[in-house]
mmCIF file of C-alpha atoms in Angstrom:
data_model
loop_
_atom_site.group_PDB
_atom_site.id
_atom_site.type_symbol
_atom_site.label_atom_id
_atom_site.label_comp_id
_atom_site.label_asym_id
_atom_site.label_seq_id
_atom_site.Cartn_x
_atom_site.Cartn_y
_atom_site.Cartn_z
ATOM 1 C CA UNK A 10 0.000 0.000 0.000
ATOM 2 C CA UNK A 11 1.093 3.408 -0.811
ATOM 3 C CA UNK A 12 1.956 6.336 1.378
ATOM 4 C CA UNK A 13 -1.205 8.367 -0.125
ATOM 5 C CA UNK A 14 -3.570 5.366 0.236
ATOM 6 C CA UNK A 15 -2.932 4.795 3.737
ATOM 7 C CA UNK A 16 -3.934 8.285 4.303
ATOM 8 C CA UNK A 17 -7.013 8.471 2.270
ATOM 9 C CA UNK A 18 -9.074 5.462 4.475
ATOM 10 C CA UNK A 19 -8.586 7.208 7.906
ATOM 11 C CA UNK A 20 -9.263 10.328 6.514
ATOM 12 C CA UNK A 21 -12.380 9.372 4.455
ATOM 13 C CA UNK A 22 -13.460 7.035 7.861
ATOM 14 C CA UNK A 23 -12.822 10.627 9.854
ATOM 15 C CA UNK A 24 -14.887 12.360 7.418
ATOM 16 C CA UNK A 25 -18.152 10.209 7.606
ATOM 17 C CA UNK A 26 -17.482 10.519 11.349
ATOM 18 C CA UNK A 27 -17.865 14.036 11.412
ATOM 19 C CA UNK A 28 -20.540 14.470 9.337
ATOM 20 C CA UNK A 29 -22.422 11.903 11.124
ATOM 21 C CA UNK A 30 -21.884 13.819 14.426
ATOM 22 C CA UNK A 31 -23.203 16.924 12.579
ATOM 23 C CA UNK A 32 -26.101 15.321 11.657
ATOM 24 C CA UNK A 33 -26.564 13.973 14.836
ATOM 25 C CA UNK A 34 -26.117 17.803 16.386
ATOM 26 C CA UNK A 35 -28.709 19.148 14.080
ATOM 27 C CA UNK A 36 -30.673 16.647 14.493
ATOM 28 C CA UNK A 37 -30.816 17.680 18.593
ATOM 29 C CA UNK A 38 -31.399 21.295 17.809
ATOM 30 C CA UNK A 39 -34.395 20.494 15.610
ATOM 31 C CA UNK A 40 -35.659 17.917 17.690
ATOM 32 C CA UNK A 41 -35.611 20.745 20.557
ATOM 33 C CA UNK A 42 -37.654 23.087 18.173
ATOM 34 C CA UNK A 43 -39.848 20.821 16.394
ATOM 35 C CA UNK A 44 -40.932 18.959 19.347
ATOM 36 C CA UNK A 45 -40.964 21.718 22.197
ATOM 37 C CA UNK A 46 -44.492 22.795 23.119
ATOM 38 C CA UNK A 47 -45.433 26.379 22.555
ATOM 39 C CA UNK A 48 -45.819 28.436 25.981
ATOM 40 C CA UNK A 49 -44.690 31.872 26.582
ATOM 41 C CA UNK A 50 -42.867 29.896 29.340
ATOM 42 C CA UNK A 51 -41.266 27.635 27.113
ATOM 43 C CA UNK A 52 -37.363 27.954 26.602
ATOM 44 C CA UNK A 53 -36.652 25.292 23.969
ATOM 45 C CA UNK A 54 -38.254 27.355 20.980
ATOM 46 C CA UNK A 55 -36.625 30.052 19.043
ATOM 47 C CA UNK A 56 -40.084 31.284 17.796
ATOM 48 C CA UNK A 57 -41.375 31.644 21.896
ATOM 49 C CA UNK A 58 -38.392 33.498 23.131
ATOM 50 C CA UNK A 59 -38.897 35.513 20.433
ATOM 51 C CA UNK A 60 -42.573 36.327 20.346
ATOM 52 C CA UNK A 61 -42.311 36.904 23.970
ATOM 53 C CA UNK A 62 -41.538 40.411 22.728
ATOM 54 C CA UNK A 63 -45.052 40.851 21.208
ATOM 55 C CA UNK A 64 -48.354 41.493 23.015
ATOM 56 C CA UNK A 65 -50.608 38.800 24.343
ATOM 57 C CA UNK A 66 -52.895 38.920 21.213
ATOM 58 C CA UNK A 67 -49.619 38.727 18.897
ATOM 59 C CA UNK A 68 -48.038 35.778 20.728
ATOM 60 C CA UNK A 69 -51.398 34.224 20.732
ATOM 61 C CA UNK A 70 -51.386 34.153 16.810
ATOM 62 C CA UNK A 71 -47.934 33.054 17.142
ATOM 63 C CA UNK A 72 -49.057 30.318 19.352
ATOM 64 C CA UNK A 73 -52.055 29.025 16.770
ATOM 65 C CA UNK A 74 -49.871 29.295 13.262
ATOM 66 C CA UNK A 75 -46.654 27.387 15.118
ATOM 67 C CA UNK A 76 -49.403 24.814 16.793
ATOM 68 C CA UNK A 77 -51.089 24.381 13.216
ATOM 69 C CA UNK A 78 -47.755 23.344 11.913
ATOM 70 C CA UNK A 79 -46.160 21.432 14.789
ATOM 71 C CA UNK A 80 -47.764 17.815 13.914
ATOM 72 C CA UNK A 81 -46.109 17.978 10.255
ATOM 73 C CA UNK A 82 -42.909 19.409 12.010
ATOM 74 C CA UNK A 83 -42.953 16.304 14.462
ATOM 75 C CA UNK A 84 -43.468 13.895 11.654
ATOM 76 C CA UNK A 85 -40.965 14.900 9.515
ATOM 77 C CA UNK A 86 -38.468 15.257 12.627
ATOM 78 C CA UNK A 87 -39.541 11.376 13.049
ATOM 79 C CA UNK A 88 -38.893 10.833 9.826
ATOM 80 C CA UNK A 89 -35.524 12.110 9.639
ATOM 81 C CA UNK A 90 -34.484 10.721 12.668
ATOM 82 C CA UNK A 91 -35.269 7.052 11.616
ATOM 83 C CA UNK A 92 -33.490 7.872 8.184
ATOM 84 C CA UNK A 93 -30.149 8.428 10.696
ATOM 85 C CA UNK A 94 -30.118 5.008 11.663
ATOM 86 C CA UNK A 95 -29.499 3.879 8.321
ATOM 87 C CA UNK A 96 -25.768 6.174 8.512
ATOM 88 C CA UNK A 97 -25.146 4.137 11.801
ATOM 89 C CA UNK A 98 -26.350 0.347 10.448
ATOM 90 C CA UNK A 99 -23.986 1.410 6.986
ATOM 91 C CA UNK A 100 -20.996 2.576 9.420
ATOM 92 C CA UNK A 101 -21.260 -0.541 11.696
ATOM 93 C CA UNK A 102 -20.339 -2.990 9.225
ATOM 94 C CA UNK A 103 -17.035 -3.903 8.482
ATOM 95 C CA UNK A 104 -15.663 -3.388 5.457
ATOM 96 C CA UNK A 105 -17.308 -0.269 5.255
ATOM 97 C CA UNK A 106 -19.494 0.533 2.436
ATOM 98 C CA UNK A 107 -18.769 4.122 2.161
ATOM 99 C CA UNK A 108 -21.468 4.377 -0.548
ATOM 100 C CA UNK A 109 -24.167 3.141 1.501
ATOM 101 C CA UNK A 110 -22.941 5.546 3.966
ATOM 102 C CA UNK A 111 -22.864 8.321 1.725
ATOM 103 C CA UNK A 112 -26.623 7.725 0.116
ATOM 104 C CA UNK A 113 -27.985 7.267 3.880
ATOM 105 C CA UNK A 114 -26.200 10.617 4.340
ATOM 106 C CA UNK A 115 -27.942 12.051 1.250
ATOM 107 C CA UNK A 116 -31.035 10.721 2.565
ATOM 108 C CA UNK A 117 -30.666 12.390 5.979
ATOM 109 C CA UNK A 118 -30.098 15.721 4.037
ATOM 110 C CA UNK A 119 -33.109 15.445 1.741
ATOM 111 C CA UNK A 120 -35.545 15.128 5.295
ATOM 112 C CA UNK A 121 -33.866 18.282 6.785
ATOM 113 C CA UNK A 122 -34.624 19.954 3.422
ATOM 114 C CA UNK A 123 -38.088 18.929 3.781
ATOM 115 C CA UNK A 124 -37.957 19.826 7.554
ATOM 116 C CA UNK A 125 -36.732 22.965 7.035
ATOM 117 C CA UNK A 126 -39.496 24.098 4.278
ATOM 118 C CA UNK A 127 -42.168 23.222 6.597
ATOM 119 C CA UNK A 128 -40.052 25.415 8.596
ATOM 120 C CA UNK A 129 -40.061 28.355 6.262
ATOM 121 C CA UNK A 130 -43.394 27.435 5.421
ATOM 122 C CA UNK A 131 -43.867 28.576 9.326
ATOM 123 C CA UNK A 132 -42.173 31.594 9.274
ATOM 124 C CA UNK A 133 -44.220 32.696 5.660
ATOM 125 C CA UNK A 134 -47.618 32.010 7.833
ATOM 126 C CA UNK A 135 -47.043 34.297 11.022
ATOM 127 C CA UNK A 136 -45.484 36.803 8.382
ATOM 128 C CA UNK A 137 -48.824 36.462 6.938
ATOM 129 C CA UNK A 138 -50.840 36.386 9.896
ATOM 130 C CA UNK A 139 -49.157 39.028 11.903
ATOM 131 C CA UNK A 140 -49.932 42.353 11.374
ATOM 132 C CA UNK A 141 -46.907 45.113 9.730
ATOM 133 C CA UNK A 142 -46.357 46.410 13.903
ATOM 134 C CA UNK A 143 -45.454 42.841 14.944
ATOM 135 C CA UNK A 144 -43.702 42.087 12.297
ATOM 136 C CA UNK A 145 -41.352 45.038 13.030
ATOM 137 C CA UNK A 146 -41.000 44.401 16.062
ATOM 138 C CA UNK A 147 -39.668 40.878 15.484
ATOM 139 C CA UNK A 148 -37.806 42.318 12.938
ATOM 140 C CA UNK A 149 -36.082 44.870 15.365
ATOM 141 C CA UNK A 150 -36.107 42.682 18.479
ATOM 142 C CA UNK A 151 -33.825 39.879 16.231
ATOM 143 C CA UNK A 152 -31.445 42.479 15.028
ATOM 144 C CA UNK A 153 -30.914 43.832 18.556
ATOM 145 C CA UNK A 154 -30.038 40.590 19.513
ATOM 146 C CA UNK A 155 -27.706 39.644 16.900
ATOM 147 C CA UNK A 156 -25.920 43.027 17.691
ATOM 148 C CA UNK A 157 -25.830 42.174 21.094
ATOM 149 C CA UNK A 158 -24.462 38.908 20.273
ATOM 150 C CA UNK A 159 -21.753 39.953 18.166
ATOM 151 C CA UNK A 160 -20.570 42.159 20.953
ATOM 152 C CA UNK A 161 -19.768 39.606 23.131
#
């Protein structure tokens, strides 16, 4: 075996590690958003802490448009999550088929995509359901924050 080849498996074997370990991390965060329950109480939601900002009638609407959408959310977050197990089954196998791993990989992907249009989907309906005053004031409220962020 060549210098270069014995490289190239630990390095490909390190690469389907890490994006496994990705997937599993965004996998978490969505799991946190798409499965939380919407309360102004709530911490594990984005969308709450954010709303919080709003007045009651506001977060209210905020409240029915993310509730109308959180069964598809939770489905689809489901669904992607099962689709990970295929990267672990193709990774536990020995030799390693890197292009099963790669097409359960692809697979994962294609769910988030899905996940993350009902997502926008979300955001397009309280844009659509909120009126121009709470939309500003989302608008403003996220910007502050993302100043105040970058500050630190």
């Amino acid at each position: 075996m060549t210098q270069s080849g014995r490289l190239i498996r630990p390095l490909a074997i390190a690469l389907v590690i890490s994006l496994a370990l990705n997937v599993f991390g965004v996998s978490w965060y969505l799991s946190r958003e798409a499965t939380s329950s919407w309360t102004p109480q709530a911490q594990g939601s984005w969308i709450t802490r954010l709303a919080e900002v709003l007045p009651d009638e506001d977060q209210q609407t905020v409240a029915d448009v993310v509730g109308a959408h959180k069964p598809q959310m939770e489905a689809l977050f489901i669904d992607m999550r099962g689709a990970t197990s295929a990267i672990w089954e193709a990774m536990a196998v020995d030799p390693m088929d890197e292009e099963q791993v790669e097409a359960a990989l692809a697979e994962v992907r294609a769910r988030q995509d899905l996940l993350h249009l009902e997502l926008h989907e979300t955001l397009l309906d309280l844009g659509r359901a909120l009126p121009l005053e709470a939309r500003q004031k989302l608008a403003d409220h996220t910007a502050q924050r993302r100043a105040q962020q970058a500050g630190n």
